[in-house]
Coordinates of C-alpha atoms in Angstrom, one line a residue:
X575 CA -110.7 30.7 24.9
X576 CA -112.1 27.4 25.9
X577 CA -114.3 27.6 29.1
X578 CA -112.0 25.1 30.9
X579 CA -109.0 27.3 30.4
X580 CA -111.0 30.4 31.4
X581 CA -112.1 28.7 34.7
X582 CA -108.5 27.6 35.4
X583 CA -107.3 31.2 34.9
X584 CA -110.1 32.6 37.0
X585 CA -109.4 30.2 39.8
X586 CA -105.6 30.9 39.6
X587 CA -106.3 34.6 39.9
X588 CA -108.5 34.1 43.0
X589 CA -105.8 31.8 44.5
X590 CA -103.1 34.5 44.0
X591 CA -105.4 37.1 45.7
X592 CA -105.8 34.7 48.6
X593 CA -102.2 33.5 48.8
X594 CA -100.8 37.1 48.8
X595 CA -103.5 38.3 51.2
X596 CA -104.8 41.0 48.9
X597 CA -107.6 42.7 50.7
X598 CA -108.0 46.2 49.3
X599 CA -108.1 48.2 46.1
X600 CA -106.0 49.4 44.4
X601 CA -103.9 46.2 44.6
X602 CA -100.4 46.9 45.8
X603 CA -98.4 45.0 43.2
X604 CA -95.2 45.6 45.0
X605 CA -96.5 43.3 47.8
X606 CA -96.6 40.5 45.3
X607 CA -93.3 41.2 43.5
X608 CA -91.4 41.8 46.7
X609 CA -92.6 38.5 48.2
X610 CA -91.7 36.6 45.0
X611 CA -88.4 38.4 44.7
X612 CA -89.2 39.8 41.3
X613 CA -87.4 43.0 40.5
X614 CA -89.2 45.8 38.6
X615 CA -86.9 47.8 36.4
X616 CA -87.7 51.0 34.6
X617 CA -86.9 50.9 30.9
X618 CA -85.3 54.4 31.2
X619 CA -82.7 52.7 33.5
X620 CA -82.0 49.6 31.4
X621 CA -83.1 50.6 27.8
X622 CA -84.3 47.0 27.0
X623 CA -87.7 47.6 25.4
X624 CA -88.3 47.9 21.7
X625 CA -90.4 50.7 20.2
X626 CA -94.1 50.2 21.1
X627 CA -93.4 47.7 24.0
X628 CA -94.9 48.3 27.4
X629 CA -93.1 45.6 29.2
X630 CA -91.1 42.4 29.2
X631 CA -90.4 39.6 31.6
X632 CA -86.8 38.4 31.9
X633 CA -85.5 35.3 33.6
X634 CA -81.9 34.8 34.3
X635 CA -81.4 31.5 36.3
X636 CA -83.7 31.8 39.3
X637 CA -84.0 35.6 39.1
X638 CA -87.0 37.3 37.5
X639 CA -87.2 40.8 36.2
X640 CA -90.0 42.9 34.8
X641 CA -89.0 45.8 32.7
X642 CA -91.7 48.4 32.3
X643 CA -92.0 51.4 30.1
X644 CA -91.8 54.1 32.7
X645 CA -92.8 56.7 30.0
X646 CA -96.4 55.3 30.3
X647 CA -98.9 56.5 32.9
X648 CA -99.0 54.8 36.3
X649 CA -102.3 53.0 35.5
X650 CA -100.8 51.5 32.3
X651 CA -97.6 50.5 34.1
X652 CA -99.7 48.8 36.8
X653 CA -101.6 46.8 34.2
X654 CA -98.3 45.9 32.5
X655 CA -96.8 44.7 35.7
X656 CA -99.9 42.6 36.5
X657 CA -99.9 41.3 32.9
X658 CA -96.2 40.2 33.2
X659 CA -96.9 38.7 36.7
X660 CA -99.6 36.7 34.9
X661 CA -97.1 35.2 32.6
X662 CA -94.9 34.1 35.6
X663 CA -97.7 32.9 37.9
X664 CA -99.6 31.1 35.1
X665 CA -96.5 29.2 34.2
X666 CA -96.0 30.7 30.8
X667 CA -92.3 31.4 31.5
X668 CA -90.4 28.2 30.7
X669 CA -87.1 29.5 29.3
X670 CA -84.2 31.7 30.3
X671 CA -83.9 35.3 28.9
X672 CA -86.9 37.1 27.5
X673 CA -90.0 35.3 26.2
X674 CA -92.9 37.7 26.5
X675 CA -92.9 41.3 25.5
X676 CA -96.0 43.3 26.0
X677 CA -97.2 45.2 22.9
X678 CA -99.9 44.7 20.2
X679 CA -99.4 41.0 19.3
X680 CA -102.0 38.9 21.0
X681 CA -101.5 35.1 21.1
X682 CA -103.5 33.0 23.6
X683 CA -100.9 33.3 26.4
X684 CA -100.9 37.1 25.9
X685 CA -104.7 37.1 26.2
X686 CA -104.5 34.9 29.3
X687 CA -102.0 37.4 30.9
X688 CA -104.4 40.3 30.1
X689 CA -107.3 38.4 31.7
X690 CA -105.2 37.6 34.7
X691 CA -104.2 41.3 35.1
X692 CA -107.8 42.5 34.8
X693 CA -109.0 40.0 37.4
X694 CA -106.2 40.6 39.8
X695 CA -106.5 44.4 39.6
X696 CA -110.3 44.5 39.5
X697 CA -111.8 41.4 41.1
X698 CA -115.4 41.1 40.0
X699 CA -116.9 40.1 43.4
X700 CA -115.3 43.2 45.0
X701 CA -116.5 45.5 42.2
X702 CA -120.0 43.9 42.6
X703 CA -120.1 44.5 46.4
X704 CA -119.0 48.1 46.2
X705 CA -121.1 48.7 43.1
X706 CA -118.2 50.0 41.1
X707 CA -119.6 49.0 37.7
X708 CA -118.9 51.9 35.3
X709 CA -115.6 52.5 33.6
X710 CA -115.0 55.7 35.5
X711 CA -115.7 54.0 38.9
X712 CA -113.5 51.0 38.1
X713 CA -110.7 53.3 36.8
X714 CA -110.8 55.3 40.0
X715 CA -111.1 52.4 42.5
X716 CA -108.6 50.1 40.8
X717 CA -106.1 52.7 39.5
X718 CA -106.2 51.2 36.0
X719 CA -106.4 53.0 32.6
X720 CA -109.8 54.0 31.2
X721 CA -109.3 51.5 28.4
X722 CA -108.8 48.6 30.8
X723 CA -111.7 49.9 32.9
X724 CA -114.0 49.9 29.9
X725 CA -113.1 46.3 29.1
X726 CA -113.7 45.3 32.8
X727 CA -117.0 47.2 32.9
X728 CA -118.2 45.3 29.8
X729 CA -117.4 42.0 31.5
X730 CA -119.0 43.3 34.8
X731 CA -122.3 44.0 32.9
X732 CA -122.3 40.4 31.8
X733 CA -121.6 39.1 35.3
X734 CA -124.2 41.4 36.8
X735 CA -126.8 40.1 34.4
X736 CA -126.0 36.5 35.3
X737 CA -125.9 37.3 39.1
X738 CA -124.1 34.0 39.8
X739 CA -121.5 35.3 42.4
X740 CA -120.1 33.1 45.1
X741 CA -120.8 29.7 43.6
X742 CA -117.1 28.8 43.9
X743 CA -115.4 28.5 47.3
X744 CA -112.4 30.5 46.2
X745 CA -114.6 33.4 45.2
X746 CA -116.3 33.3 48.6
X747 CA -112.9 33.3 50.3
X748 CA -111.8 36.4 48.2
X749 CA -115.0 38.2 49.2
X750 CA -114.4 37.4 52.8
X751 CA -110.8 38.6 52.6
X752 CA -112.0 42.0 51.2
X753 CA -114.7 42.3 53.9
X754 CA -113.1 45.2 55.8
X755 CA -112.5 47.1 52.5
X756 CA -116.0 46.5 51.3
X757 CA -117.5 47.6 54.6
X758 CA -115.4 50.8 54.7
X759 CA -116.3 51.5 51.1
X760 CA -120.0 51.2 51.5

């Protein structure tokens, strides 16, 4: 991914955290979906997913739906919902009906949605402040799968080595918004 696109995605995620007043972990995704009027549907109720799919975003007119594979664990379902929110909030959704289905295929927009989900569910500056840097710590604090937590821990190791936090005003605002959570956690 080009650095410019990465920065735009990072900034968009910070803006979502700010706009939806997310101030504690694990992130309550229902606060976002409820405010946006996005309905979460269990696949066991609608039988819409294909074999191996974890989720899909559907748009019918002005209405948005995220169908999630409710046979998966809660941490995996949370990441899937955040991933599908990424498609919507990053502007990937431009057509009616289904466009994105979450499974193994990884085109650039799928990668962006994964990055959005990881940054939304496990904001780096918050993990840095509470010193949740190992996969097990990240999994526990953020309620994400161990696989997602491992990927986030790898990225956190790079960020910790750079130690360049709070250079952007949006990141400073996210940090401030989480102040009570961070102080209680320490």
